[in-house]
CSV table of N, CA, C and O in Angstrom, one decimal:
chain,number,residue,atom,x,y,z
A,1,MET,N,108.3,34.5,80.0
A,1,MET,CA,108.9,33.3,79.3
A,1,MET,C,107.8,32.5,78.6
A,1,MET,O,108.0,32.0,77.6
A,2,ARG,N,106.6,32.5,79.2
A,2,ARG,CA,105.5,31.8,78.6
A,2,ARG,C,105.1,32.3,77.2
A,2,ARG,O,104.8,31.5,76.3
A,3,TYR,N,105.3,33.6,77.0
A,3,TYR,CA,104.9,34.2,75.7
A,3,TYR,C,105.9,33.7,74.6
A,3,TYR,O,105.5,33.4,73.5
A,4,VAL,N,107.2,33.7,74.9
A,4,VAL,CA,108.2,33.3,74.0
A,4,VAL,C,108.0,31.8,73.7
A,4,VAL,O,108.1,31.4,72.5
A,5,ASP,N,107.7,31.0,74.7
A,5,ASP,CA,107.5,29.6,74.4
A,5,ASP,C,106.3,29.4,73.5
A,5,ASP,O,106.3,28.5,72.6
A,6,GLY,N,105.2,30.1,73.7
A,6,GLY,CA,104.0,29.9,72.9
A,6,GLY,C,104.3,30.4,71.5
A,6,GLY,O,103.9,29.7,70.5
A,7,VAL,N,105.0,31.5,71.3
A,7,VAL,CA,105.3,31.9,69.9
A,7,VAL,C,106.2,30.9,69.2
A,7,VAL,O,105.9,30.6,68.0
A,8,VAL,N,107.2,30.4,69.9
A,8,VAL,CA,108.1,29.4,69.2
A,8,VAL,C,107.3,28.1,68.9
A,8,VAL,O,107.5,27.5,67.9
A,9,MET,N,106.4,27.7,69.8
A,9,MET,CA,105.7,26.5,69.6
A,9,MET,C,104.8,26.6,68.4
A,9,MET,O,104.7,25.8,67.5
A,10,PHE,N,104.0,27.7,68.3
A,10,PHE,CA,103.1,27.9,67.2
A,10,PHE,C,103.8,28.2,65.9
A,10,PHE,O,103.3,27.8,64.8
A,11,LEU,N,105.0,28.8,65.9
A,11,LEU,CA,105.8,29.1,64.7
A,11,LEU,C,106.3,27.7,64.2
A,11,LEU,O,106.3,27.4,63.0
A,12,SER,N,106.7,26.9,65.1
A,12,SER,CA,107.2,25.5,64.7
A,12,SER,C,106.1,24.7,64.2
A,12,SER,O,106.2,24.0,63.2
A,13,LEU,N,104.9,24.8,64.8
A,13,LEU,CA,103.7,24.0,64.3
A,13,LEU,C,103.3,24.5,62.9
A,13,LEU,O,102.9,23.7,62.0
A,14,TRP,N,103.4,25.8,62.7
A,14,TRP,CA,103.1,26.4,61.4
A,14,TRP,C,104.0,25.9,60.3
A,14,TRP,O,103.6,25.5,59.2
A,15,LEU,N,105.3,25.9,60.6
A,15,LEU,CA,106.3,25.4,59.7
A,15,LEU,C,106.2,23.9,59.4
A,15,LEU,O,106.2,23.5,58.2
A,16,LEU,N,105.9,23.2,60.4
A,16,LEU,CA,105.8,21.7,60.3
A,16,LEU,C,104.5,21.4,59.4
A,16,LEU,O,104.6,20.6,58.5
A,17,ALA,N,103.4,22.1,59.7
A,17,ALA,CA,102.2,21.9,59.0
A,17,ALA,C,102.4,22.3,57.5
A,17,ALA,O,101.9,21.6,56.6
A,18,SER,N,103.1,23.4,57.3
A,18,SER,CA,103.3,23.8,55.9
A,18,SER,C,104.1,22.8,55.1
A,18,SER,O,103.8,22.5,54.0
A,19,MET,N,105.1,22.2,55.8
A,19,MET,CA,106.0,21.3,55.1
A,19,MET,C,105.2,19.9,54.8
A,19,MET,O,105.4,19.3,53.8
A,20,VAL,N,104.4,19.5,55.8
A,20,VAL,CA,103.7,18.3,55.6
A,20,VAL,C,102.6,18.4,54.5
A,20,VAL,O,102.5,17.6,53.7
A,21,LEU,N,101.9,19.6,54.5
A,21,LEU,CA,101.0,19.8,53.5
A,21,LEU,C,101.6,19.9,52.1
A,21,LEU,O,101.0,19.5,51.1
A,22,ASP,N,102.8,20.5,52.1
A,22,ASP,CA,103.6,20.6,50.8
A,22,ASP,C,103.9,19.2,50.3
A,22,ASP,O,103.8,18.9,49.1
A,23,ALA,N,104.2,18.3,51.2
A,23,ALA,CA,104.5,16.9,50.7
A,23,ALA,C,103.3,16.1,50.3
A,23,ALA,O,103.3,15.2,49.4
A,24,VAL,N,102.1,16.4,50.9
A,24,VAL,CA,100.9,15.7,50.7
A,24,VAL,C,100.1,16.2,49.5
A,24,VAL,O,99.5,15.4,48.7
A,25,THR,N,100.2,17.4,49.2
A,25,THR,CA,99.4,18.0,48.1
A,25,THR,C,100.1,17.9,46.8
A,25,THR,O,101.3,17.6,46.7
A,26,PRO,N,99.4,18.2,45.7
A,26,PRO,CA,100.0,18.2,44.3
A,26,PRO,C,101.2,19.1,44.2
A,26,PRO,O,101.3,20.1,45.0
A,27,PRO,N,102.1,18.9,43.3
A,27,PRO,CA,103.3,19.8,43.1
A,27,PRO,C,102.9,21.2,42.8
A,27,PRO,O,103.7,22.1,43.0
A,28,GLU,N,101.7,21.5,42.2
A,28,GLU,CA,101.3,22.8,41.8
A,28,GLU,C,101.1,23.7,43.1
A,28,GLU,O,101.2,24.9,43.0
A,29,LEU,N,100.8,23.1,44.2
A,29,LEU,CA,100.5,23.8,45.4
A,29,LEU,C,101.8,23.6,46.3
A,29,LEU,O,102.0,22.6,46.9
A,30,ASN,N,102.6,24.6,46.3
A,30,ASN,CA,103.9,24.5,47.0
A,30,ASN,C,103.9,25.2,48.4
A,30,ASN,O,102.9,25.8,48.8
A,31,PHE,N,105.0,25.1,49.0
A,31,PHE,CA,105.2,25.7,50.4
A,31,PHE,C,104.9,27.2,50.4
A,31,PHE,O,104.3,27.7,51.4
A,32,TYR,N,105.3,27.9,49.3
A,32,TYR,CA,105.1,29.3,49.3
A,32,TYR,C,103.6,29.7,49.1
A,32,TYR,O,103.2,30.9,49.4
A,33,MET,N,102.8,28.8,48.7
A,33,MET,CA,101.3,29.1,48.6
A,33,MET,C,100.6,28.6,49.9
A,33,MET,O,99.7,29.2,50.4
A,34,ILE,N,101.1,27.5,50.5
A,34,ILE,CA,100.5,26.9,51.7
A,34,ILE,C,100.8,27.7,52.9
A,34,ILE,O,99.9,28.0,53.8
A,35,GLY,N,102.0,28.2,53.0
A,35,GLY,CA,102.4,29.0,54.2
A,35,GLY,C,101.5,30.2,54.5
A,35,GLY,O,101.0,30.3,55.7
A,36,PRO,N,101.3,31.1,53.6
A,36,PRO,CA,100.4,32.2,53.9
A,36,PRO,C,98.9,31.8,54.1
A,36,PRO,O,98.2,32.5,54.8
A,37,ILE,N,98.5,30.7,53.6
A,37,ILE,CA,97.2,30.2,53.8
A,37,ILE,C,97.0,29.8,55.2
A,37,ILE,O,95.9,30.1,55.8
A,38,ILE,N,97.9,29.1,55.8
A,38,ILE,CA,97.7,28.6,57.2
A,38,ILE,C,98.3,29.5,58.2
A,38,ILE,O,98.2,29.2,59.4
A,39,ALA,N,99.0,30.5,57.8
A,39,ALA,CA,99.6,31.4,58.8
A,39,ALA,C,98.6,32.1,59.7
A,39,ALA,O,98.7,32.2,60.9
A,40,PRO,N,97.5,32.6,59.1
A,40,PRO,CA,96.4,33.2,60.0
A,40,PRO,C,95.9,32.2,61.0
A,40,PRO,O,95.6,32.6,62.1
A,41,ALA,N,95.7,31.0,60.6
A,41,ALA,CA,95.2,29.9,61.5
A,41,ALA,C,96.2,29.7,62.6
A,41,ALA,O,95.8,29.6,63.8
A,42,ALA,N,97.5,29.7,62.3
A,42,ALA,CA,98.5,29.5,63.4
A,42,ALA,C,98.5,30.7,64.3
A,42,ALA,O,98.6,30.6,65.6
A,43,ILE,N,98.3,31.9,63.8
A,43,ILE,CA,98.3,33.1,64.6
A,43,ILE,C,97.1,33.1,65.5
A,43,ILE,O,97.1,33.4,66.7
A,44,ILE,N,95.9,32.8,65.0
A,44,ILE,CA,94.6,32.8,65.7
A,44,ILE,C,94.7,31.7,66.8
A,44,ILE,O,94.3,31.9,68.0
A,45,THR,N,95.2,30.5,66.4
A,45,THR,CA,95.3,29.5,67.4
A,45,THR,C,96.2,29.8,68.5
A,45,THR,O,96.0,29.5,69.7
A,46,GLY,N,97.4,30.4,68.2
A,46,GLY,CA,98.3,30.9,69.2
A,46,GLY,C,97.7,31.9,70.1
A,46,GLY,O,98.0,31.9,71.3
A,47,PHE,N,96.9,32.8,69.6
A,47,PHE,CA,96.3,33.8,70.4
A,47,PHE,C,95.3,33.2,71.3
A,47,PHE,O,95.2,33.6,72.5
A,48,LEU,N,94.5,32.2,70.8
A,48,LEU,CA,93.5,31.6,71.7
A,48,LEU,C,94.2,30.8,72.8
A,48,LEU,O,93.8,30.7,73.9
A,49,TYR,N,95.4,30.2,72.5
A,49,TYR,CA,96.2,29.5,73.5
A,49,TYR,C,96.7,30.5,74.5
A,49,TYR,O,96.7,30.2,75.7
A,50,TRP,N,97.1,31.7,74.1
A,50,TRP,CA,97.6,32.7,75.0
A,50,TRP,C,96.5,33.2,75.9
A,50,TRP,O,96.8,33.5,77.1
A,51,LEU,N,95.3,33.3,75.4
A,51,LEU,CA,94.1,33.7,76.2
A,51,LEU,C,93.7,32.6,77.2
A,51,LEU,O,92.9,32.9,78.1
A,52,ARG,N,94.2,31.4,77.1
A,52,ARG,CA,93.9,30.3,78.0
A,52,ARG,C,92.4,30.0,78.0
A,52,ARG,O,91.8,29.9,79.1
A,53,ILE,N,91.8,29.9,76.8
A,53,ILE,CA,90.4,29.6,76.7
A,53,ILE,C,90.2,28.1,77.1
A,53,ILE,O,91.2,27.3,77.1
A,54,PRO,N,89.1,27.7,77.5
A,54,PRO,CA,88.9,26.3,77.9
A,54,PRO,C,89.3,25.3,76.8
A,54,PRO,O,89.1,25.7,75.6
A,55,SER,N,89.7,24.2,77.2
A,55,SER,CA,90.3,23.2,76.2
A,55,SER,C,89.2,22.8,75.1
A,55,SER,O,89.5,22.6,74.0
A,56,ARG,N,88.0,22.6,75.6
A,56,ARG,CA,86.9,22.2,74.6
A,56,ARG,C,86.7,23.3,73.6
A,56,ARG,O,86.6,23.0,72.4
A,57,ASP,N,86.7,24.6,74.0
A,57,ASP,CA,86.5,25.7,73.0
A,57,ASP,C,87.7,25.8,72.1
A,57,ASP,O,87.6,26.1,70.9
A,58,PHE,N,88.9,25.5,72.7
A,58,PHE,CA,90.2,25.6,71.9
A,58,PHE,C,90.2,24.5,70.8
A,58,PHE,O,90.5,24.8,69.7
A,59,VAL,N,89.7,23.3,71.1
A,59,VAL,CA,89.7,22.2,70.2
A,59,VAL,C,88.7,22.5,69.1
A,59,VAL,O,89.0,22.3,67.9
A,60,LEU,N,87.5,23.0,69.4
A,60,LEU,CA,86.5,23.3,68.4
A,60,LEU,C,87.0,24.5,67.5
A,60,LEU,O,86.8,24.4,66.3
A,61,ALA,N,87.6,25.5,68.1
A,61,ALA,CA,88.0,26.6,67.3
A,61,ALA,C,89.2,26.2,66.3
A,61,ALA,O,89.2,26.6,65.2
A,62,SER,N,90.1,25.4,66.8
A,62,SER,CA,91.2,24.9,66.0
A,62,SER,C,90.7,24.0,64.9
A,62,SER,O,91.2,24.1,63.7
A,63,ALA,N,89.7,23.2,65.1
A,63,ALA,CA,89.2,22.3,64.1
A,63,ALA,C,88.5,23.1,63.0
A,63,ALA,O,88.6,22.9,61.8
A,64,ALA,N,87.7,24.1,63.5
A,64,ALA,CA,87.0,25.0,62.5
A,64,ALA,C,88.0,25.8,61.6
A,64,ALA,O,87.8,26.0,60.4
A,65,ILE,N,89.1,26.3,62.3
A,65,ILE,CA,90.1,27.1,61.5
A,65,ILE,C,90.8,26.2,60.5
A,65,ILE,O,91.1,26.6,59.4
A,66,TRP,N,91.1,24.9,60.9
A,66,TRP,CA,91.7,24.0,60.0
A,66,TRP,C,90.8,23.7,58.8
A,66,TRP,O,91.3,23.6,57.6
A,67,MET,N,89.5,23.6,59.0
A,67,MET,CA,88.6,23.4,57.9
A,67,MET,C,88.6,24.6,56.9
A,67,MET,O,88.5,24.4,55.7
A,68,VAL,N,88.6,25.8,57.5
A,68,VAL,CA,88.7,27.0,56.6
A,68,VAL,C,90.0,27.0,55.8
A,68,VAL,O,89.9,27.4,54.6
A,69,CYS,N,91.1,26.6,56.4
A,69,CYS,CA,92.3,26.5,55.7
A,69,CYS,C,92.2,25.5,54.5
A,69,CYS,O,92.7,25.8,53.4
A,70,GLU,N,91.6,24.4,54.8
A,70,GLU,CA,91.5,23.4,53.7
A,70,GLU,C,90.6,23.9,52.6
A,70,GLU,O,90.9,23.7,51.4
A,71,MET,N,89.6,24.6,52.9
A,71,MET,CA,88.7,25.2,51.9
A,71,MET,C,89.5,26.3,51.1
A,71,MET,O,89.3,26.4,49.8
A,72,THR,N,90.3,27.1,51.7
A,72,THR,CA,91.1,28.1,51.1
A,72,THR,C,92.1,27.4,50.1
A,72,THR,O,92.3,27.9,49.0
A,73,MET,N,92.8,26.4,50.6
A,73,MET,CA,93.7,25.6,49.8
A,73,MET,C,93.0,25.1,48.5
A,73,MET,O,93.6,25.0,47.4
A,74,GLU,N,91.8,24.6,48.7
A,74,GLU,CA,91.0,24.0,47.6
A,74,GLU,C,90.7,25.1,46.6
A,74,GLU,O,90.8,24.8,45.4
A,75,MET,N,90.5,26.3,47.0
A,75,MET,CA,90.2,27.4,46.1
A,75,MET,C,91.5,27.9,45.3
A,75,MET,O,91.4,28.3,44.2
A,76,VAL,N,92.6,27.8,46.0
A,76,VAL,CA,93.9,28.4,45.4
A,76,VAL,C,94.5,27.4,44.5
A,76,VAL,O,95.1,27.8,43.5
A,77,THR,N,94.4,26.1,44.7
A,77,THR,CA,95.2,25.1,43.9
A,77,THR,C,94.6,25.0,42.5
A,77,THR,O,93.4,25.0,42.4
A,78,PRO,N,95.4,24.9,41.5
A,78,PRO,CA,94.9,24.7,40.2
A,78,PRO,C,94.4,23.3,39.9
A,78,PRO,O,93.4,23.1,39.1
A,79,LYS,N,94.9,22.3,40.6
A,79,LYS,CA,94.4,20.9,40.5
A,79,LYS,C,93.5,20.6,41.7
A,79,LYS,O,93.8,21.1,42.8
A,80,PRO,N,92.5,19.7,41.6
A,80,PRO,CA,91.7,19.4,42.8
A,80,PRO,C,92.6,18.6,43.8
A,80,PRO,O,93.4,17.8,43.4
A,81,LEU,N,92.3,18.8,45.0
A,81,LEU,CA,93.0,18.1,46.1
A,81,LEU,C,92.4,16.8,46.3
A,81,LEU,O,91.3,16.5,45.9
A,82,SER,N,93.1,15.9,47.0
A,82,SER,CA,92.7,14.6,47.3
A,82,SER,C,91.4,14.6,48.2
A,82,SER,O,91.4,15.5,49.1
A,83,PRO,N,90.5,13.7,48.0
A,83,PRO,CA,89.3,13.7,48.9
A,83,PRO,C,89.7,13.3,50.4
A,83,PRO,O,89.0,13.7,51.3
A,84,LEU,N,90.9,12.7,50.5
A,84,LEU,CA,91.4,12.4,51.9
A,84,LEU,C,91.7,13.6,52.7
A,84,LEU,O,91.5,13.7,53.9
A,85,LEU,N,92.1,14.7,52.0
A,85,LEU,CA,92.4,15.9,52.7
A,85,LEU,C,91.1,16.6,53.1
A,85,LEU,O,91.1,17.2,54.2
A,86,ALA,N,90.0,16.4,52.4
A,86,ALA,CA,88.7,17.0,52.8
A,86,ALA,C,88.2,16.2,54.0
A,86,ALA,O,87.7,16.8,55.0
A,87,VAL,N,88.4,14.9,54.0
A,87,VAL,CA,88.1,14.0,55.2
A,87,VAL,C,88.9,14.4,56.4
A,87,VAL,O,88.3,14.5,57.5
A,88,ALA,N,90.2,14.7,56.2
A,88,ALA,CA,91.0,15.1,57.3
A,88,ALA,C,90.6,16.5,57.8
A,88,ALA,O,90.9,16.8,59.0
A,89,ALA,N,90.1,17.3,57.0
A,89,ALA,CA,89.6,18.6,57.5
A,89,ALA,C,88.3,18.6,58.2
A,89,ALA,O,88.1,19.3,59.2
A,90,VAL,N,87.4,17.6,57.9
A,90,VAL,CA,86.1,17.6,58.5
A,90,VAL,C,86.2,16.6,59.7
A,90,VAL,O,85.4,16.8,60.7
A,91,ALA,N,87.1,15.7,59.8
A,91,ALA,CA,87.1,14.7,60.8
A,91,ALA,C,87.3,15.3,62.2
A,91,ALA,O,86.6,14.9,63.1
A,92,PRO,N,88.1,16.3,62.5
A,92,PRO,CA,88.2,16.8,63.8
A,92,PRO,C,86.9,17.4,64.3
A,92,PRO,O,86.5,17.3,65.5
A,93,LEU,N,86.2,18.1,63.4
A,93,LEU,CA,84.9,18.7,63.9
A,93,LEU,C,83.9,17.6,64.2
A,93,LEU,O,83.1,17.7,65.1
A,94,LEU,N,83.9,16.5,63.3
A,94,LEU,CA,82.9,15.4,63.6
A,94,LEU,C,83.3,14.7,64.9
A,94,LEU,O,82.4,14.4,65.7
A,95,VAL,N,84.5,14.5,65.2
A,95,VAL,CA,84.9,13.8,66.4
A,95,VAL,C,84.6,14.7,67.6
A,95,VAL,O,84.0,14.2,68.6
A,96,ALA,N,84.9,16.0,67.5
A,96,ALA,CA,84.5,16.9,68.6
A,96,ALA,C,83.0,16.9,68.9
A,96,ALA,O,82.6,16.9,70.0
A,97,GLY,N,82.3,17.0,67.8
A,97,GLY,CA,80.8,17.0,67.9
A,97,GLY,C,80.3,15.7,68.6
A,97,GLY,O,79.4,15.8,69.4
A,98,ILE,N,80.8,14.6,68.1
A,98,ILE,CA,80.3,13.3,68.7
A,98,ILE,C,80.7,13.3,70.2
A,98,ILE,O,79.8,12.9,71.0
A,99,LEU,N,81.9,13.7,70.5
A,99,LEU,CA,82.3,13.6,72.0
A,99,LEU,C,81.4,14.6,72.8
A,99,LEU,O,81.1,14.3,73.9
A,100,LEU,N,81.1,15.8,72.3
A,100,LEU,CA,80.3,16.7,73.0
A,100,LEU,C,78.9,16.2,73.2
A,100,LEU,O,78.3,16.3,74.3
A,101,HIS,N,78.3,15.5,72.2
A,101,HIS,CA,77.0,14.9,72.3
A,101,HIS,C,77.0,13.8,73.3
A,101,HIS,O,76.0,13.6,74.1
A,102,VAL,N,78.0,12.9,73.3
A,102,VAL,CA,78.1,11.8,74.2
A,102,VAL,C,78.2,12.4,75.7
A,102,VAL,O,77.5,11.9,76.6
A,103,GLN,N,79.0,13.4,75.8
A,103,GLN,CA,79.2,14.0,77.2
A,103,GLN,C,77.9,14.6,77.6
A,103,GLN,O,77.5,14.4,78.8
A,104,HIS,N,77.2,15.3,76.8
A,104,HIS,CA,75.9,15.9,77.2
A,104,HIS,C,74.9,14.8,77.5
A,104,HIS,O,74.1,14.9,78.4
A,105,TRP,N,74.9,13.7,76.7
A,105,TRP,CA,73.9,12.6,76.9
A,105,TRP,C,74.2,12.0,78.3
A,105,TRP,O,73.3,11.6,79.0
A,106,ARG,N,75.5,11.8,78.6
A,106,ARG,CA,75.8,11.2,79.9
A,106,ARG,C,75.4,12.1,81.1
A,106,ARG,O,74.9,11.6,82.1
A,107,ARG,N,75.6,13.4,80.9
A,107,ARG,CA,75.2,14.3,82.0
A,107,ARG,C,73.6,14.3,82.1
A,107,ARG,O,73.1,14.4,83.3
A,108,SER,N,72.9,14.3,81.0
A,108,SER,CA,71.5,14.4,81.1
A,108,SER,C,70.9,13.1,81.7
A,108,SER,O,69.8,13.1,82.3
A,109,ARG,N,71.5,12.0,81.5
A,109,ARG,CA,71.0,10.7,82.0
A,109,ARG,C,71.3,10.6,83.5
A,109,ARG,O,70.6,9.9,84.2
A,110,GLY,N,72.3,11.4,84.0
A,110,GLY,CA,72.6,11.3,85.4
A,110,GLY,C,71.6,12.1,86.3
A,110,GLY,O,71.4,11.8,87.4
A,111,ARG,N,71.0,13.1,85.7
A,111,ARG,CA,70.0,13.9,86.4
A,111,ARG,C,68.6,13.3,86.3
A,111,ARG,O,68.1,13.0,85.2
A,112,LEU,N,68.0,13.1,87.4
A,112,LEU,CA,66.6,12.5,87.4
A,112,LEU,C,65.6,13.6,87.5
A,112,LEU,O,65.8,14.5,88.3
A,113,PRO,N,64.5,13.5,86.8
A,113,PRO,CA,63.5,14.5,86.9
A,113,PRO,C,62.8,14.4,88.3
A,113,PRO,O,62.8,13.3,88.9
A,114,PRO,N,62.2,15.5,88.8
A,114,PRO,CA,61.5,15.4,90.1
A,114,PRO,C,60.3,14.4,89.9
A,114,PRO,O,59.7,14.2,88.9
A,115,PRO,N,60.0,13.7,91.0
A,115,PRO,CA,58.9,12.8,91.0
A,115,PRO,C,57.5,13.5,90.6
A,115,PRO,O,57.3,14.6,91.1
A,116,ALA,N,56.7,12.8,89.8
A,116,ALA,CA,55.5,13.4,89.3
A,116,ALA,C,54.4,13.4,90.4
A,116,ALA,O,53.5,14.2,90.4
A,117,SER,N,54.6,12.6,91.4
A,117,SER,CA,53.5,12.4,92.5
A,117,SER,C,53.7,13.5,93.5
A,117,SER,O,52.8,13.6,94.4
A,118,ALA,N,54.7,14.3,93.6
A,118,ALA,CA,54.9,15.3,94.6
A,118,ALA,C,54.0,16.5,94.3
A,118,ALA,O,54.0,17.0,93.2
A,119,PRO,N,53.1,16.9,95.2
A,119,PRO,CA,52.2,18.0,95.0
A,119,PRO,C,53.0,19.3,95.0
A,119,PRO,O,54.0,19.5,95.7
A,120,PRO,N,52.6,20.3,94.2
A,120,PRO,CA,53.3,21.6,94.2
A,120,PRO,C,53.1,22.3,95.6
A,120,PRO,O,52.0,22.2,96.2
A,121,THR,N,54.1,23.0,96.0
A,121,THR,CA,53.9,23.6,97.3
A,121,THR,C,53.7,25.1,97.1
A,121,THR,O,54.2,25.7,96.2
A,122,ASN,N,52.9,25.7,98.0
A,122,ASN,CA,52.5,27.1,97.9
A,122,ASN,C,53.3,27.7,99.1
A,122,ASN,O,53.1,27.5,100.2
A,123,LEU,N,54.3,28.6,98.7
A,123,LEU,CA,55.1,29.2,99.7
A,123,LEU,C,54.4,30.2,100.6
A,123,LEU,O,54.8,30.4,101.7
A,124,SER,N,53.4,30.8,100.1
A,124,SER,CA,52.7,31.8,101.0
A,124,SER,C,52.0,31.1,102.1
A,124,SER,O,51.8,31.7,103.2
A,125,ASP,N,51.5,29.9,101.9
A,125,ASP,CA,50.8,29.2,103.0
A,125,ASP,C,51.7,28.4,103.9
A,125,ASP,O,51.3,27.9,104.9
A,126,SER,N,53.0,28.4,103.5
A,126,SER,CA,53.9,27.5,104.3
A,126,SER,C,54.3,28.2,105.5
A,126,SER,O,54.4,29.5,105.6
A,127,SER,N,54.6,27.5,106.6
A,127,SER,CA,55.0,28.0,107.8
A,127,SER,C,56.5,28.4,107.8
A,127,SER,O,57.0,29.0,108.7
A,128,HIS,N,57.2,28.0,106.7
A,128,HIS,CA,58.6,28.3,106.6
A,128,HIS,C,58.9,29.5,105.7
A,128,HIS,O,60.0,29.7,105.3
A,129,ALA,N,57.8,30.2,105.4
A,129,ALA,CA,58.0,31.4,104.6
A,129,ALA,C,58.8,32.5,105.3
A,129,ALA,O,58.7,32.6,106.5
A,130,MET,N,59.6,33.2,104.6
A,130,MET,CA,60.5,34.2,105.2
A,130,MET,C,59.6,35.5,105.5
A,130,MET,O,59.0,36.0,104.6
A,131,SER,N,59.6,35.9,106.7
A,131,SER,CA,58.7,37.0,107.1
A,131,SER,C,59.4,38.3,106.8
A,131,SER,O,58.7,39.4,106.7
A,132,SER,N,60.7,38.4,106.5
A,132,SER,CA,61.4,39.6,106.3
A,132,SER,C,61.2,40.1,104.9
A,132,SER,O,61.5,41.2,104.6
A,133,ARG,N,60.7,39.3,104.0
A,133,ARG,CA,60.5,39.7,102.6
A,133,ARG,C,59.2,40.4,102.4
A,133,ARG,O,58.2,40.0,102.9
A,134,ARG,N,59.2,41.4,101.6
A,134,ARG,CA,58.0,42.1,101.3
A,134,ARG,C,57.3,41.4,100.1
A,134,ARG,O,57.9,40.9,99.2
A,135,PRO,N,56.0,41.4,100.1
A,135,PRO,CA,55.3,40.8,99.0
A,135,PRO,C,55.4,41.7,97.7
A,135,PRO,O,55.7,42.9,97.8
A,136,PHE,N,55.2,41.2,96.6
A,136,PHE,CA,55.4,41.9,95.3
A,136,PHE,C,54.4,43.0,95.2
A,136,PHE,O,53.3,43.1,95.4
């Protein structure tokens, strides 16, 4: 049942996105041109959802695919698209990149480096060395 739900969900999202883009773009770029442009993106995103990839990877892949769709629409349309559509295509990648860097920065600040005053230990001279191991 999960497969049918996923197919219906991404088919509905594809149809909704096609109709919204048809309303936002110039009249020269109609539903019949937009639908085939974003259909591969809907199929790839649905396949990634079916594979249950981690959510962070799913968001980044979806944002990159959306940007490719916007570039393809820009190439196909006879009139230039609104700059707002270009901003809407790049914004998800920028937001995801900012969130990833903030998350990495928080994690790296949580780890403290080892103290510099601790002398290096020599395991061969240590009394805790494992006797069952053969030397190299």
